[in-house]
Amino acid sequence: MSCIPRLTIMLRACGYRMTSQRHAILQALHDGGHLSPAQIYQRVESTGMTEATVYRTLEFLAENGILLVADRGNGHLAYELSGESHHHIICRTCGAQMEVDPALLAPAISQMESETGYHLNAGHLTFFGLCPLCKQKPQERA
Amino acid sequence: MSCIPRLTIMLRACGYRMTSQRHAILQALHDGGHLSPAQIYQRVESTGMTEATVYRTLEFLAENGILLVADRGNGHLAYELSGESHHHIICRTCGAQMEVDPALLAPAISQMESETGYHLNAGHLTFFGLCPLCKQKPQERA
DNA sequence: TTCCTTATTGATAAAATTATCAATAAGGAA
DNA sequence: TTCCTTATTGATAATTTTATCAATAAGGAA
Ligand SMILES: [Mn+2]
Ligand SMILES: [Mn+2]
Ligand SMILES: [Zn+2]
Ligand SMILES: [Zn+2]
Protein backbone atom coordinates (compact mmCIF):
# COMPACT_ATOMS: atom_id res chain seq x y z
CA MET A 1 0.00 0.00 0.00
CA SER A 2 1.13 3.52 -0.69
CA CYS A 3 0.82 5.02 2.77
CA ILE A 4 3.76 3.17 4.34
CA PRO A 5 6.33 5.73 3.16
CA ARG A 6 4.22 8.55 4.54
CA LEU A 7 3.82 6.80 7.89
CA THR A 8 7.54 6.08 7.98
CA ILE A 9 8.33 9.76 7.65
CA MET A 10 5.71 10.63 10.23
CA LEU A 11 7.20 8.21 12.75
CA ARG A 12 10.78 9.29 12.18
CA ALA A 13 9.78 12.89 12.75
CA CYS A 14 8.92 11.83 16.30
CA GLY A 15 12.10 9.82 16.80
CA TYR A 16 10.38 6.50 16.17
CA ARG A 17 11.34 3.84 13.64
CA MET A 18 9.60 1.88 10.92
CA THR A 19 10.24 -1.81 11.47
CA SER A 20 9.36 -4.92 9.52
CA GLN A 21 6.96 -5.85 12.32
CA ARG A 22 5.08 -2.56 12.16
CA HIS A 23 5.03 -2.83 8.41
CA ALA A 24 3.53 -6.32 8.51
CA ILE A 25 0.82 -5.32 10.99
CA LEU A 26 -0.13 -2.26 8.97
CA GLN A 27 -0.33 -4.43 5.87
CA ALA A 28 -2.56 -6.94 7.66
CA LEU A 29 -4.90 -4.18 8.72
CA HIS A 30 -4.84 -2.70 5.25
CA ASP A 31 -6.40 -5.77 3.69
CA GLY A 32 -8.21 -7.00 6.79
CA GLY A 33 -10.29 -4.05 7.90
CA HIS A 34 -11.29 -4.24 11.57
CA LEU A 35 -9.24 -6.95 13.27
CA SER A 36 -8.69 -8.18 16.80
CA PRO A 37 -5.17 -8.69 18.16
CA ALA A 38 -5.63 -12.45 17.73
CA GLN A 39 -6.73 -12.09 14.11
CA ILE A 40 -3.79 -9.84 13.39
CA TYR A 41 -1.38 -12.26 15.00
CA GLN A 42 -2.69 -15.03 12.76
CA ARG A 43 -1.90 -12.96 9.70
CA VAL A 44 1.65 -12.05 10.73
CA GLU A 45 2.56 -15.22 12.61
CA SER A 46 4.61 -16.50 9.66
CA THR A 47 7.08 -13.64 10.08
CA GLY A 48 8.11 -15.01 13.47
CA MET A 49 6.74 -12.01 15.30
CA THR A 50 5.75 -12.52 18.94
CA GLU A 51 2.25 -12.01 20.30
CA ALA A 52 3.68 -9.50 22.76
CA THR A 53 4.97 -7.51 19.83
CA VAL A 54 1.53 -7.48 18.26
CA TYR A 55 -0.05 -6.04 21.39
CA ARG A 56 2.75 -3.54 21.88
CA THR A 57 2.67 -2.42 18.28
CA LEU A 58 -1.10 -1.99 18.21
CA GLU A 59 -0.98 0.13 21.34
CA PHE A 60 1.88 2.16 19.92
CA LEU A 61 0.22 2.80 16.57
CA ALA A 62 -3.05 3.70 18.25
CA GLU A 63 -1.37 6.15 20.61
CA ASN A 64 0.15 7.85 17.59
CA GLY A 65 -3.11 8.17 15.75
CA ILE A 66 -2.20 5.70 13.02
CA LEU A 67 -4.77 3.19 14.20
CA LEU A 68 -8.24 3.56 15.65
CA VAL A 69 -9.54 1.39 18.45
CA ALA A 70 -13.09 0.12 18.12
CA ASP A 71 -15.43 -1.32 20.71
CA ARG A 72 -16.89 -4.53 19.30
CA GLY A 73 -19.34 -4.99 22.15
CA ASN A 74 -17.90 -8.36 23.14
CA GLY A 75 -15.61 -6.76 25.68
CA HIS A 76 -12.64 -7.04 23.35
CA LEU A 77 -11.19 -4.38 21.11
CA ALA A 78 -10.58 -4.23 17.38
CA TYR A 79 -8.13 -2.09 15.45
CA GLU A 80 -8.29 -0.44 12.04
CA LEU A 81 -6.28 2.00 9.96
CA SER A 82 -7.45 5.50 10.72
CA GLY A 83 -8.80 6.81 7.46
CA GLU A 84 -11.84 8.99 6.99
CA SER A 85 -13.63 9.75 10.25
CA HIS A 86 -16.66 7.58 11.01
CA HIS A 87 -18.64 5.80 13.71
CA HIS A 88 -20.12 2.32 13.90
CA ILE A 89 -23.49 0.74 14.51
CA ILE A 90 -23.66 -2.90 15.52
CA CYS A 91 -26.77 -5.08 15.79
CA ARG A 92 -26.86 -6.69 19.21
CA THR A 93 -28.79 -9.66 17.83
CA CYS A 94 -27.07 -10.69 14.60
CA GLY A 95 -23.85 -8.69 14.73
CA ALA A 96 -24.51 -6.86 11.48
CA GLN A 97 -22.69 -3.58 11.33
CA MET A 98 -22.43 -0.43 9.30
CA GLU A 99 -20.52 2.82 9.36
CA VAL A 100 -22.06 6.16 10.16
CA ASP A 101 -21.24 9.59 8.84
CA PRO A 102 -19.77 11.57 11.76
CA ALA A 103 -21.52 14.67 10.46
CA LEU A 104 -24.73 13.31 11.95
CA LEU A 105 -23.27 13.72 15.42
CA ALA A 106 -21.53 17.03 14.84
CA PRO A 107 -24.34 19.26 16.10
CA ALA A 108 -24.86 17.17 19.22
CA ILE A 109 -21.15 17.21 19.95
CA SER A 110 -20.78 20.95 19.54
CA GLN A 111 -23.70 21.42 21.88
CA MET A 112 -22.07 19.14 24.42
CA GLU A 113 -18.91 21.21 24.07
CA SER A 114 -20.66 24.49 24.75
CA GLU A 115 -22.53 23.04 27.72
CA THR A 116 -19.56 21.35 29.36
CA GLY A 117 -16.62 23.51 28.35
CA TYR A 118 -14.75 20.43 27.18
CA HIS A 119 -13.12 20.23 23.76
CA LEU A 120 -14.22 16.87 22.36
CA ASN A 121 -12.44 14.66 19.87
CA ALA A 122 -15.37 13.47 17.82
CA GLY A 123 -13.56 10.17 17.80
CA HIS A 124 -14.68 6.74 16.72
CA LEU A 125 -17.78 5.58 18.55
CA THR A 126 -19.81 2.40 18.47
CA PHE A 127 -23.57 2.46 18.86
CA PHE A 128 -25.57 -0.68 19.55
CA GLY A 129 -29.09 -1.55 18.57
CA LEU A 130 -31.18 -3.72 16.29
CA CYS A 131 -30.75 -3.87 12.54
CA PRO A 132 -33.81 -3.52 10.29
CA LEU A 133 -34.07 -7.31 9.94
CA CYS A 134 -33.79 -8.20 13.63
CA LYS A 135 -36.13 -5.35 14.46
CA GLN A 136 -38.88 -7.40 12.79
CA LYS A 137 -38.33 -11.08 13.59
CA PRO A 138 -37.40 -10.72 17.25
CA GLN A 139 -35.53 -13.93 17.96
CA GLU A 140 -34.05 -15.64 14.87
CA ARG A 141 -30.42 -15.51 13.71
CA ALA A 142 -27.57 -16.59 15.98
CA MET B 1 -29.61 -0.28 50.03
CA SER B 2 -33.25 -0.55 49.17
CA CYS B 3 -33.08 -1.86 45.62
CA ILE B 4 -31.83 -5.34 46.51
CA PRO B 5 -35.32 -6.74 47.13
CA ARG B 6 -36.50 -5.36 43.83
CA LEU B 7 -33.54 -6.85 41.97
CA THR B 8 -34.10 -10.16 43.74
CA ILE B 9 -37.65 -10.33 42.44
CA MET B 10 -36.52 -9.29 38.99
CA LEU B 11 -33.92 -12.06 38.87
CA ARG B 12 -36.24 -14.76 40.16
CA ALA B 13 -38.77 -13.86 37.53
CA CYS B 14 -36.17 -15.00 34.99
CA GLY B 15 -35.27 -18.17 36.86
CA TYR B 16 -32.11 -16.70 38.35
CA ARG B 17 -31.14 -16.47 42.00
CA MET B 18 -29.97 -13.80 44.40
CA THR B 19 -26.80 -14.96 46.10
CA SER B 20 -24.61 -13.50 48.80
CA GLN B 21 -21.93 -12.93 46.17
CA ARG B 22 -24.21 -10.94 43.90
CA HIS B 23 -25.47 -9.04 46.90
CA ALA B 24 -21.94 -8.11 47.97
CA ILE B 25 -20.94 -6.94 44.51
CA LEU B 26 -24.06 -4.82 44.14
CA GLN B 27 -23.38 -3.29 47.54
CA ALA B 28 -19.78 -2.51 46.55
CA LEU B 29 -20.97 -0.77 43.41
CA HIS B 30 -23.64 1.05 45.36
CA ASP B 31 -21.13 2.89 47.47
CA GLY B 32 -18.25 2.78 45.01
CA GLY B 33 -19.65 4.26 41.82
CA HIS B 34 -17.71 3.26 38.70
CA LEU B 35 -15.37 0.41 39.60
CA SER B 36 -13.07 -1.94 37.74
CA PRO B 37 -13.23 -5.71 38.35
CA ALA B 38 -10.04 -5.43 40.40
CA GLN B 39 -11.44 -2.63 42.54
CA ILE B 40 -14.60 -4.59 43.13
CA TYR B 41 -12.67 -7.70 44.08
CA GLN B 42 -10.75 -5.69 46.69
CA ARG B 43 -14.00 -4.64 48.28
CA VAL B 44 -15.53 -8.13 48.44
CA GLU B 45 -12.36 -10.14 48.97
CA SER B 46 -13.10 -10.53 52.68
CA THR B 47 -16.16 -12.64 51.89
CA GLY B 48 -13.97 -15.34 50.37
CA MET B 49 -15.38 -14.82 46.92
CA THR B 50 -13.17 -15.82 43.98
CA GLU B 51 -11.94 -13.44 41.31
CA ALA B 52 -13.56 -15.67 38.71
CA THR B 53 -16.86 -15.16 40.46
CA VAL B 54 -16.41 -11.41 40.31
CA TYR B 55 -15.89 -11.48 36.54
CA ARG B 56 -18.76 -13.92 35.99
CA THR B 57 -21.12 -11.93 38.18
CA LEU B 58 -20.29 -8.63 36.53
CA GLU B 59 -20.92 -10.11 33.10
CA PHE B 60 -24.15 -11.67 34.30
CA LEU B 61 -25.48 -8.49 35.90
CA ALA B 62 -24.54 -6.44 32.85
CA GLU B 63 -26.26 -8.86 30.48
CA ASN B 64 -29.40 -8.49 32.54
CA GLY B 65 -29.35 -4.72 32.50
CA ILE B 66 -28.61 -4.36 36.19
CA LEU B 67 -25.14 -2.99 35.54
CA LEU B 68 -23.76 -0.70 32.86
CA VAL B 69 -20.36 -1.18 31.29
CA ALA B 70 -18.26 1.92 30.79
CA ASP B 71 -15.24 2.49 28.60
CA ARG B 72 -12.57 4.17 30.72
CA GLY B 73 -10.26 4.80 27.79
CA ASN B 74 -7.44 2.76 29.29
CA GLY B 75 -8.54 -0.35 27.45
CA HIS B 76 -10.17 -1.77 30.56
CA LEU B 77 -13.81 -1.64 31.51
CA ALA B 78 -15.61 -0.27 34.53
CA TYR B 79 -19.03 -1.21 35.90
CA GLU B 80 -21.75 0.80 37.62
CA LEU B 81 -25.31 0.34 38.78
CA SER B 82 -27.64 1.28 35.96
CA GLY B 83 -29.64 4.19 37.27
CA GLU B 84 -30.69 7.24 35.32
CA SER B 85 -29.46 7.21 31.72
CA HIS B 86 -26.32 9.24 31.05
CA HIS B 87 -23.10 9.41 29.08
CA HIS B 88 -19.54 10.26 30.09
CA ILE B 89 -16.86 12.71 29.08
CA ILE B 90 -13.27 12.03 30.08
CA CYS B 91 -10.30 14.37 29.72
CA ARG B 92 -7.51 12.59 27.88
CA THR B 93 -4.90 14.67 29.66
CA CYS B 94 -5.85 14.75 33.34
CA GLY B 95 -8.55 12.08 33.53
CA ALA B 96 -11.19 14.45 34.83
CA GLN B 97 -14.67 13.25 34.00
CA MET B 98 -18.27 14.32 34.08
CA GLU B 99 -21.65 12.95 33.17
CA VAL B 100 -23.72 14.17 30.25
CA ASP B 101 -27.45 14.42 29.87
CA PRO B 102 -28.47 11.88 27.19
CA ALA B 103 -31.09 14.30 25.93
CA LEU B 104 -28.28 16.18 24.20
CA LEU B 105 -27.73 13.20 21.92
CA ALA B 106 -31.37 12.31 21.38
CA PRO B 107 -31.88 14.30 18.18
CA ALA B 108 -28.69 12.97 16.64
CA ILE B 109 -29.62 9.42 17.54
CA SER B 110 -33.11 9.64 16.12
CA GLN B 111 -31.65 11.01 12.92
CA MET B 112 -29.21 8.12 12.76
CA GLU B 113 -32.14 5.77 13.24
CA SER B 114 -34.11 7.22 10.37
CA GLU B 115 -31.09 7.21 8.07
CA THR B 116 -29.94 3.67 8.87
CA GLY B 117 -33.14 1.85 9.70
CA TYR B 118 -31.56 0.57 12.91
CA HIS B 119 -33.28 0.87 16.29
CA LEU B 120 -30.60 2.23 18.60
CA ASN B 121 -30.24 1.73 22.34
CA ALA B 122 -29.08 5.19 23.33
CA GLY B 123 -26.84 3.37 25.76
CA HIS B 124 -23.98 4.56 27.86
CA LEU B 125 -21.25 6.20 25.83
CA THR B 126 -17.90 7.71 26.68
CA PHE B 127 -16.58 10.73 24.85
CA PHE B 128 -12.97 11.82 25.11
CA GLY B 129 -11.47 15.26 24.90
CA LEU B 130 -9.86 18.02 26.90
CA CYS B 131 -11.36 19.54 30.01
CA PRO B 132 -11.57 23.33 30.36
CA LEU B 133 -8.36 23.40 32.43
CA CYS B 134 -6.22 21.21 30.17
CA LYS B 135 -7.59 23.06 27.16
CA GLN B 136 -5.60 26.09 28.37
CA LYS B 137 -2.31 24.90 29.84
CA PRO B 138 -1.46 22.28 27.21
CA GLN B 139 0.97 20.00 29.03
CA GLU B 140 0.72 20.12 32.86
CA ARG B 141 -1.04 17.62 35.14
CA ALA B 142 -0.12 13.94 35.14
C1' DT C 1 30.22 1.79 4.15
C1' DT C 2 31.22 1.63 9.15
C1' DC C 3 30.19 3.00 13.68
C1' DC C 4 27.03 4.41 17.58
C1' DT C 5 23.11 5.46 19.97
C1' DT C 6 18.96 3.75 21.45
C1' DA C 7 14.24 2.48 19.91
C1' DT C 8 12.35 -1.95 19.32
C1' DT C 9 12.04 -6.81 19.61
C1' DG C 10 12.15 -11.70 21.50
C1' DA C 11 12.25 -14.48 25.39
C1' DT C 12 10.33 -14.98 29.61
C1' DA C 13 7.69 -14.27 33.63
C1' DA C 14 3.73 -12.11 35.71
C1' DA C 15 -0.89 -10.65 35.80
C1' DA C 16 -5.56 -10.50 34.14
C1' DT C 17 -9.49 -12.81 32.05
C1' DT C 18 -12.01 -16.84 30.57
C1' DA C 19 -13.28 -21.81 30.40
C1' DT C 20 -14.24 -26.54 32.83
C1' DC C 21 -16.33 -29.25 36.00
C1' DA C 22 -17.53 -31.20 40.39
C1' DA C 23 -19.39 -29.40 44.91
C1' DT C 24 -22.59 -26.16 46.94
C1' DA C 25 -26.68 -23.84 48.02
C1' DA C 26 -31.03 -20.98 46.36
C1' DG C 27 -35.61 -21.53 46.52
C1' DG C 28 -39.82 -23.94 44.85
C1' DA C 29 -42.71 -28.03 46.02
C1' DA C 30 -44.43 -31.23 49.20
C1' DT D 1 -39.30 -28.14 57.80
C1' DT D 2 -37.52 -31.52 54.44
C1' DC D 3 -36.53 -32.79 49.88
C1' DC D 4 -35.16 -31.91 44.94
C1' DT D 5 -33.85 -29.65 40.98
C1' DT D 6 -30.46 -26.95 39.05
C1' DA D 7 -28.43 -22.23 39.03
C1' DT D 8 -24.24 -20.75 40.96
C1' DT D 9 -19.86 -21.07 43.07
C1' DG D 10 -14.96 -22.57 44.11
C1' DA D 11 -11.09 -24.86 42.53
C1' DT D 12 -8.34 -25.37 38.77
C1' DA D 13 -6.51 -25.06 34.28
C1' DA D 14 -6.25 -22.55 29.96
C1' DT D 15 -5.98 -18.41 27.53
C1' DT D 16 -5.19 -13.63 26.91
C1' DT D 17 -2.76 -9.42 27.98
C1' DT D 18 0.91 -6.94 30.23
C1' DA D 19 5.52 -6.22 32.37
C1' DT D 20 10.87 -7.08 32.46
C1' DC D 21 15.13 -7.09 30.55
C1' DA D 22 18.90 -8.45 27.69
C1' DA D 23 19.75 -8.95 22.56
C1' DT D 24 18.81 -6.91 18.14
C1' DA D 25 18.57 -3.69 14.50
C1' DA D 26 16.89 1.12 12.63
C1' DG D 27 18.91 4.93 10.93
C1' DG D 28 21.69 9.17 11.73
C1' DA D 29 26.60 10.68 11.69
C1' DA D 30 31.15 10.27 10.22
MN1 LIG E 1 -14.13 1.98 12.31
MN1 LIG F 1 -21.82 5.89 33.88
ZN1 LIG G 1 -29.50 -7.85 13.23
ZN1 LIG H 1 -8.07 17.74 31.98
Coordinates of C-alpha atoms and ligand atoms in Angstrom, one line a residue, chain B residues 91 94 131 134, ligand 4:
Chain B
C91 CA -10.3 14.4 29.7
C94 CA -5.8 14.7 33.3
C131 CA -11.4 19.5 30.0
C134 CA -6.2 21.2 30.2
Ligands
ZN4 ZN -8.1 17.7 32.0

